[in-house]
PDB file of C-alpha atoms in Angstrom:
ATOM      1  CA  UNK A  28      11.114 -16.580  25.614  1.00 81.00           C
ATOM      2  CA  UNK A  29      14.256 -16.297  23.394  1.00 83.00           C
ATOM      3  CA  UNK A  30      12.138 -17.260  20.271  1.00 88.00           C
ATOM      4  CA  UNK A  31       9.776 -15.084  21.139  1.00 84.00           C
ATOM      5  CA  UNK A  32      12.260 -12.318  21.131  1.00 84.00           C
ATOM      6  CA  UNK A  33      13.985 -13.423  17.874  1.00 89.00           C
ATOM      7  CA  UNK A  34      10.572 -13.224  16.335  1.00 85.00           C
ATOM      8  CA  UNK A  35       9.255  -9.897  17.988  1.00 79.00           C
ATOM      9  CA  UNK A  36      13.145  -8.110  16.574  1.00 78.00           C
ATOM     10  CA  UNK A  37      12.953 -10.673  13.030  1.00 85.00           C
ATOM     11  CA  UNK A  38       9.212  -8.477  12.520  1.00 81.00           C
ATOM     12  CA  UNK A  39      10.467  -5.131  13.128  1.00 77.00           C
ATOM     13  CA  UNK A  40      13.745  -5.799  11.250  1.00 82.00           C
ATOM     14  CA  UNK A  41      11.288  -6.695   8.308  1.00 82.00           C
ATOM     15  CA  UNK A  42       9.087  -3.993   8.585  1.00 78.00           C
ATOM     16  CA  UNK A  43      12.354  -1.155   8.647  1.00 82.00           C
ATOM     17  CA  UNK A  44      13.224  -2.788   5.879  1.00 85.00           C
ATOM     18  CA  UNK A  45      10.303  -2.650   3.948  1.00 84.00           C
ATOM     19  CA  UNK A  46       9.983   1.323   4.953  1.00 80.00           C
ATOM     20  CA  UNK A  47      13.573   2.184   3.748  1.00 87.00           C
ATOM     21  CA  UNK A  48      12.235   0.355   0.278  1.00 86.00           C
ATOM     22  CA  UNK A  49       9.699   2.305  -0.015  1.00 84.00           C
ATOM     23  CA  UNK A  50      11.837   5.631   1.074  1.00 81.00           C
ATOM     24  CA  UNK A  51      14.475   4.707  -1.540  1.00 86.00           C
ATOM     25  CA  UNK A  52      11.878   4.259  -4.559  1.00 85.00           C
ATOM     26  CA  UNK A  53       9.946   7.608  -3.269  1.00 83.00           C
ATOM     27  CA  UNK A  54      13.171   9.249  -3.087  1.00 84.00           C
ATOM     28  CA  UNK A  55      14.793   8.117  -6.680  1.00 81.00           C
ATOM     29  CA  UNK A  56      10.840   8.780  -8.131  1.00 84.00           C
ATOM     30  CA  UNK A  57      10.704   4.779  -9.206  1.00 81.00           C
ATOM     31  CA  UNK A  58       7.306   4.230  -7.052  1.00 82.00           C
ATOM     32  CA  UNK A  59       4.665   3.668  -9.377  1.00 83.00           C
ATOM     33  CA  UNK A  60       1.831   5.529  -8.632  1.00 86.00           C
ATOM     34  CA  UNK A  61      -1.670   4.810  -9.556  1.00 87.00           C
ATOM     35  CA  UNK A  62      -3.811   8.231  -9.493  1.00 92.00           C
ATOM     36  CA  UNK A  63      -7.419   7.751  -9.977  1.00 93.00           C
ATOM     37  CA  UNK A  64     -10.317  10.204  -8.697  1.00 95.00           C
ATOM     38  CA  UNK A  65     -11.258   9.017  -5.517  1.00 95.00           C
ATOM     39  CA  UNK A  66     -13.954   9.601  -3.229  1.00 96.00           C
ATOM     40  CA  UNK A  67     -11.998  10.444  -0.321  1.00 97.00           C
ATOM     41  CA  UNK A  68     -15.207   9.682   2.002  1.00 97.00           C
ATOM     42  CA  UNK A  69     -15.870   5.988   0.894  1.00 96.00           C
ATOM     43  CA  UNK A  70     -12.037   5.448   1.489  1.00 97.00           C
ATOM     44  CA  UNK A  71     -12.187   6.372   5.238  1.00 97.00           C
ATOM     45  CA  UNK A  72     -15.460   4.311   5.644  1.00 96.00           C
ATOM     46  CA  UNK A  73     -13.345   1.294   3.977  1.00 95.00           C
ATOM     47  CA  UNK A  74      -9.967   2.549   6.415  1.00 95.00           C
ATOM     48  CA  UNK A  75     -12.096   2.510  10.226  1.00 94.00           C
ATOM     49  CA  UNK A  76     -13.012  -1.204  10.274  1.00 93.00           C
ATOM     50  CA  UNK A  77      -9.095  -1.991  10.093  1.00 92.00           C
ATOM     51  CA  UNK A  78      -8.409  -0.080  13.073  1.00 93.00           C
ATOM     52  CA  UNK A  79     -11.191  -0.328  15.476  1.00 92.00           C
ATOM     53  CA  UNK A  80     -10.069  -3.631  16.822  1.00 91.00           C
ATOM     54  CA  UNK A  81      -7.563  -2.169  18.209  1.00 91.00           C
ATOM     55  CA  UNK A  82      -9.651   1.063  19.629  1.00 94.00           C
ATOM     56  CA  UNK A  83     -11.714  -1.314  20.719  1.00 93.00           C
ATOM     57  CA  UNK A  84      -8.814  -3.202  23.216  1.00 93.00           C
ATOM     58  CA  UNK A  85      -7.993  -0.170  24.184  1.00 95.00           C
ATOM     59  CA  UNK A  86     -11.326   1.209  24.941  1.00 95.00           C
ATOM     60  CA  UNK A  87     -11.046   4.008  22.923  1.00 96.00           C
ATOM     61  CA  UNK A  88     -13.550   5.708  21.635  1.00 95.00           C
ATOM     62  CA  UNK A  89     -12.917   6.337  17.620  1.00 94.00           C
ATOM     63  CA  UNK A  90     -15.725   9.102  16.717  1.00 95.00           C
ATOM     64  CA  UNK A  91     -16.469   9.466  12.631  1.00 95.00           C
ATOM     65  CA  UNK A  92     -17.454  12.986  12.781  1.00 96.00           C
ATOM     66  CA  UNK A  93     -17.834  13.812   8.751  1.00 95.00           C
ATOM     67  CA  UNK A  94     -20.750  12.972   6.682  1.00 94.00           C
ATOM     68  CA  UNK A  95     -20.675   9.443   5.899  1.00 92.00           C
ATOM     69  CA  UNK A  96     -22.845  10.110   2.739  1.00 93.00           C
ATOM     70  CA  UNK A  97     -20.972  12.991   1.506  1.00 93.00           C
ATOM     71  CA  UNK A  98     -18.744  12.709  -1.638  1.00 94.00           C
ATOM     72  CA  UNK A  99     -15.527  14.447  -1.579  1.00 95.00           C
ATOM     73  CA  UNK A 100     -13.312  13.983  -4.880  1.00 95.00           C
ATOM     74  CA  UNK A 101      -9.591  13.763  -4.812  1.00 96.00           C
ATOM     75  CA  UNK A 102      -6.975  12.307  -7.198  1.00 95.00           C
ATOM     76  CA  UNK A 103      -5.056   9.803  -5.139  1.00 96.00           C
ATOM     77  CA  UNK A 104      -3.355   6.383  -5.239  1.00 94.00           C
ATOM     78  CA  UNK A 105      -5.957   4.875  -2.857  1.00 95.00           C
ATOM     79  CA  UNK A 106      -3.272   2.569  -1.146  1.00 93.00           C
ATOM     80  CA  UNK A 107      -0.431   5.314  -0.981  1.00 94.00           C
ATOM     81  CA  UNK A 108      -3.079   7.343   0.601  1.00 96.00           C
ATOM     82  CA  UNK A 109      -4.401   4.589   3.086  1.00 96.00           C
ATOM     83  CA  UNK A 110      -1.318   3.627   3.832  1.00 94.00           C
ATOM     84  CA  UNK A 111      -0.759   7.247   5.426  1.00 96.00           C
ATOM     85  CA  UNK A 112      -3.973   7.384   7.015  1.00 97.00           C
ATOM     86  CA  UNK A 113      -3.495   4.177   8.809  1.00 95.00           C
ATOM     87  CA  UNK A 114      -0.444   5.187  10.027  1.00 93.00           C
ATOM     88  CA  UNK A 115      -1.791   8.047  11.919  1.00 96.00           C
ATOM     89  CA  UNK A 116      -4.063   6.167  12.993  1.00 96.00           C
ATOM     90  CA  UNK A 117      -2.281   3.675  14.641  1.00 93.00           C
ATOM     91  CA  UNK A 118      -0.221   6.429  16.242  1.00 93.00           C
ATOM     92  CA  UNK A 119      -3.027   8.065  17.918  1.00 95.00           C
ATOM     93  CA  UNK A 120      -4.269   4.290  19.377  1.00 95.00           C
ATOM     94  CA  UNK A 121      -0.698   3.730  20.058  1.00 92.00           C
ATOM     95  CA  UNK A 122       0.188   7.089  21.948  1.00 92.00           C
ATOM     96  CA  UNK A 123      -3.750   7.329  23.346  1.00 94.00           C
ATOM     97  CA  UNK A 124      -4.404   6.010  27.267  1.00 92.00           C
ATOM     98  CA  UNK A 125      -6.745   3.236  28.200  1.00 94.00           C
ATOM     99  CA  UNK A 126     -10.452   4.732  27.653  1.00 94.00           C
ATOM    100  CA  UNK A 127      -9.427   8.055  25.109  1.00 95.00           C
ATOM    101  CA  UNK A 128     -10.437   9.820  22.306  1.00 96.00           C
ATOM    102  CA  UNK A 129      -9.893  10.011  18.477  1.00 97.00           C
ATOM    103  CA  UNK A 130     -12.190  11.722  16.308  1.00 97.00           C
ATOM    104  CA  UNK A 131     -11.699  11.393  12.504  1.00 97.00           C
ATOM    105  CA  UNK A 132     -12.984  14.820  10.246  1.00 97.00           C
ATOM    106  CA  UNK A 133     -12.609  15.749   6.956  1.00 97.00           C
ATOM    107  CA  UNK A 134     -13.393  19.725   6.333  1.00 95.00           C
ATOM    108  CA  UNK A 135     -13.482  20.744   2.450  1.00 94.00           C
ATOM    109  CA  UNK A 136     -11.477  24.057   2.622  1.00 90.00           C
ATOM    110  CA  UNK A 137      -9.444  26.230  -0.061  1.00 88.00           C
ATOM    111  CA  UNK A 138      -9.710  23.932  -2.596  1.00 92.00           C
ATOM    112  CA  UNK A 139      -8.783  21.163   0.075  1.00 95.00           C
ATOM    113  CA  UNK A 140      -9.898  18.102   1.580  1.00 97.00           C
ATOM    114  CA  UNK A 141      -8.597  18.137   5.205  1.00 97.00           C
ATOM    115  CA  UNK A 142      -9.163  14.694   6.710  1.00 98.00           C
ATOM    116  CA  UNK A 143      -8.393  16.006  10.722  1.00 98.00           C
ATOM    117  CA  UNK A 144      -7.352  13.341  13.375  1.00 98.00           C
ATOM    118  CA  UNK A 145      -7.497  14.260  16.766  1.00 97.00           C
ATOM    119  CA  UNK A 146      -6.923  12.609  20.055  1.00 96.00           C
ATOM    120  CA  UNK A 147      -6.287  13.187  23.991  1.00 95.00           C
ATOM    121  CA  UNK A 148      -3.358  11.138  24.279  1.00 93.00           C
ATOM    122  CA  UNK A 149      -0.010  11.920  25.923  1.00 92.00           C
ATOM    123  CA  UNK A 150       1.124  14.604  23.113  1.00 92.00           C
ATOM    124  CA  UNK A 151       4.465  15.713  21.842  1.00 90.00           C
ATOM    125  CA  UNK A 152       6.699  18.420  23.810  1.00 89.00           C
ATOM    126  CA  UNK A 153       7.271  21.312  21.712  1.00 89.00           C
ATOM    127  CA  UNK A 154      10.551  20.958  20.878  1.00 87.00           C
ATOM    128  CA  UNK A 155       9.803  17.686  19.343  1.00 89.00           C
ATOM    129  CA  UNK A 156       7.372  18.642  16.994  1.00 90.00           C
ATOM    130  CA  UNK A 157       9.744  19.858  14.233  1.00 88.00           C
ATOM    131  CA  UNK A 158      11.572  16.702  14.048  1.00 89.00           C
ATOM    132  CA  UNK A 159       8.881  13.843  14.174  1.00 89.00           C
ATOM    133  CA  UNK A 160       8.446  14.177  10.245  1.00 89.00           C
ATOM    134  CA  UNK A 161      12.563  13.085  10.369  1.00 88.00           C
ATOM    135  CA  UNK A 162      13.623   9.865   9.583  1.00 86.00           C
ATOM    136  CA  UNK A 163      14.318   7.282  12.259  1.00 79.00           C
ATOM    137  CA  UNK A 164      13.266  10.362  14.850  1.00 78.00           C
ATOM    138  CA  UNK A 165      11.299   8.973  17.819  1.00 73.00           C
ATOM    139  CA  UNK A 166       9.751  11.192  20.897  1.00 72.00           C
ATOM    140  CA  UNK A 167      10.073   8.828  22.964  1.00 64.00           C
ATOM    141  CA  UNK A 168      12.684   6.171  21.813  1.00 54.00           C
ATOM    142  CA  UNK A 169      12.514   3.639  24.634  1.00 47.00           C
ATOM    143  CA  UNK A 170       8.353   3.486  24.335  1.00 52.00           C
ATOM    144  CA  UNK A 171       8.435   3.217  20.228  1.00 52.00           C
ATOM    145  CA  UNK A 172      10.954   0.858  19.931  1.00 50.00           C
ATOM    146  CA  UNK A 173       8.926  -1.319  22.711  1.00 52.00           C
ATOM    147  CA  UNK A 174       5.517  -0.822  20.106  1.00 55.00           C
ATOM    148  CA  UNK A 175       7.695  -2.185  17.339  1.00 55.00           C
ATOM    149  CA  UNK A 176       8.180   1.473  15.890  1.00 66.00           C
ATOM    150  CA  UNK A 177      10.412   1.777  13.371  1.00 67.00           C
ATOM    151  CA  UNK A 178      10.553   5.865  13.347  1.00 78.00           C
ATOM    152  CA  UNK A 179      10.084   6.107   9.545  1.00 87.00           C
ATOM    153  CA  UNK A 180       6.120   5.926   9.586  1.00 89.00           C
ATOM    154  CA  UNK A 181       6.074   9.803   9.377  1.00 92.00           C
ATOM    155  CA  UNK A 182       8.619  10.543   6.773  1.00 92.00           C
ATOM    156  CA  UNK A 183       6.913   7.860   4.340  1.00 92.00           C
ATOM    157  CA  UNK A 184       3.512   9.878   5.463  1.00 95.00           C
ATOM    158  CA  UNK A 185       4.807  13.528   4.564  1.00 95.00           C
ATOM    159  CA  UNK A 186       6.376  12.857   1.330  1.00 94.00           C
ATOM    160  CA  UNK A 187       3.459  10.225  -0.154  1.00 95.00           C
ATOM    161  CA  UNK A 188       1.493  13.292   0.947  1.00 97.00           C
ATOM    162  CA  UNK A 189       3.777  15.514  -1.287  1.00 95.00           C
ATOM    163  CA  UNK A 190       3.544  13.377  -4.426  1.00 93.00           C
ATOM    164  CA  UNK A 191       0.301  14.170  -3.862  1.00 96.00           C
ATOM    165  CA  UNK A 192       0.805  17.936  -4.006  1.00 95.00           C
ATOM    166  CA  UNK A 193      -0.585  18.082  -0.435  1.00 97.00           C
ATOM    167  CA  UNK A 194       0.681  18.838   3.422  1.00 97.00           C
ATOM    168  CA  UNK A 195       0.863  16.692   6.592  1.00 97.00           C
ATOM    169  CA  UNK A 196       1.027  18.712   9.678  1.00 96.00           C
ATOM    170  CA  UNK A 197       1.024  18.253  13.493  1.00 96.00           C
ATOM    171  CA  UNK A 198       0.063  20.118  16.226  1.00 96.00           C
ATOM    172  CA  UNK A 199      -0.009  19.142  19.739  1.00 94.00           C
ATOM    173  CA  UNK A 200       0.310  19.768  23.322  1.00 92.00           C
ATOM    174  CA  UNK A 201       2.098  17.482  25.846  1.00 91.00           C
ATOM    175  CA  UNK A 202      -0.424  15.633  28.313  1.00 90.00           C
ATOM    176  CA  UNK A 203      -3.533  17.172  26.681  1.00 92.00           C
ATOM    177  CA  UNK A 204      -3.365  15.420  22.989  1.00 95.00           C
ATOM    178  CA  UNK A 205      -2.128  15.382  19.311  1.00 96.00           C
ATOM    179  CA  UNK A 206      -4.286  16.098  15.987  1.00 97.00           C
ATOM    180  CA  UNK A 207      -2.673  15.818  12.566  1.00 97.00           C
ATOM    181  CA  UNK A 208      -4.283  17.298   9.715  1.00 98.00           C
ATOM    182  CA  UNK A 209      -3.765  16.239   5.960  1.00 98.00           C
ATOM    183  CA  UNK A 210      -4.878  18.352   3.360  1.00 97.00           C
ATOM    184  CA  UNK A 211      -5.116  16.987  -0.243  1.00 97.00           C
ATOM    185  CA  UNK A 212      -6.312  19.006  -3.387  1.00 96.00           C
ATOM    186  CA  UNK A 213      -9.677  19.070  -4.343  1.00 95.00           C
ATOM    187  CA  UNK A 214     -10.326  16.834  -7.973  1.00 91.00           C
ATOM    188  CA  UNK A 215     -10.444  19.996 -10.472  1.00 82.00           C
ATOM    189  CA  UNK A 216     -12.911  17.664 -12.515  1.00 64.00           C
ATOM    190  CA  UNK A 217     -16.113  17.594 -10.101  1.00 52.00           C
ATOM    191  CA  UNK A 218     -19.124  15.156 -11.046  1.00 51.00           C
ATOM    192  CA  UNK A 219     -17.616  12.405 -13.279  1.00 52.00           C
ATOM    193  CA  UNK A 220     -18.653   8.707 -14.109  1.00 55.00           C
ATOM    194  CA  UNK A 221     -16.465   6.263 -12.692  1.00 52.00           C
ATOM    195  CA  UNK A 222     -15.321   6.992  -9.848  1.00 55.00           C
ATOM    196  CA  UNK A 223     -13.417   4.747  -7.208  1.00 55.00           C
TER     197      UNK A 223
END
């Protein structure tokens, strides 16, 4: 049981380190970016298998609710941008009961692509909601550190978002469920060849 706890903390120490890596480079502008036009659509298909699994032990229901054929154009790093929609993903399995609800949504608006994630879990109190994009904040300290949380996954989210020229935001009610919308801007070049 010792080793087992040695490896559990050995994981998490790994993966904080890794995160305040990444932090550093985003913060002293030496991550290398790689910005291609994307179609944000076939990136979400290619994001949902990672995650069901783990809907699936959870029994959660993970509803696609945008058009799976659609083609929405963005200029992204792919992996920055997965990266961010995993993680709020995993946070709404994570903080989502036995037998809930996440729907996934993207909404064209404004010269935006708004890729919406909803769910019914246990929500954020309101006084919380300013501070979960803070580094090393937690809601609920004793429960995150227990997932293996290492209360940076937001602040890598929000400012990958904002090399992106884009916005992360939250809203959510305690007990009734959290959605988190990220809007990215629209490619201004619509309709080229090669395309990710």
């Amino acid at each position: 049981s010792f080793l087992s706890i040695i490896n559990t903390e050995a994981d998490r120490m790994n993966r904080l380190v890794k995160d305040l890596l990444q932090l550093s480079r985003i913060d002293h502008q030496q991550e290398k970016w790689s910005m291609k036009e994307s179609n944000l659509i076939a990136l979400l298909k290619s994001i949902i298998p990672k995650i069901e699994l783990s809907a699936r032990q959870k029994q959660q229901h993970l509803n696609v609710l945008f058009d799976s054929e659609a083609k929405i154009l963005v200029m992204i790093d792919k992996d920055r941008i997965e990266q961010v929609i995993l993680n709020i993903l995993s946070n709404s399995i994570k903080y989502t009961n036995k037998g809930g609800r996440i729907d996934i949504d993207v909404i064209e608006s404004s010269g935006n692509a708004k890729i919406v994630v909803s769910d019914n879990g246990i929500g954020i109190a309101e006084s919380d909601i300013p501070r979960v994009f803070e580094r090393f904040y937690r809601v609920d300290k004793a429960r995150s550190r227990a997932m293996g949380g290492t209360g940076l996954g937001l602040a890598i989210a929000r400012q990958i978002v904002e090399e992106h020229h884009g916005t992360i935001a939250i809203e959510s009610q305690e007990g009734r469920g959290t959605t988190v919308t990220v809007a990215l801007p629209l490619a201004i070049r619509r309709g080229q060849r090669g395309i990710d």
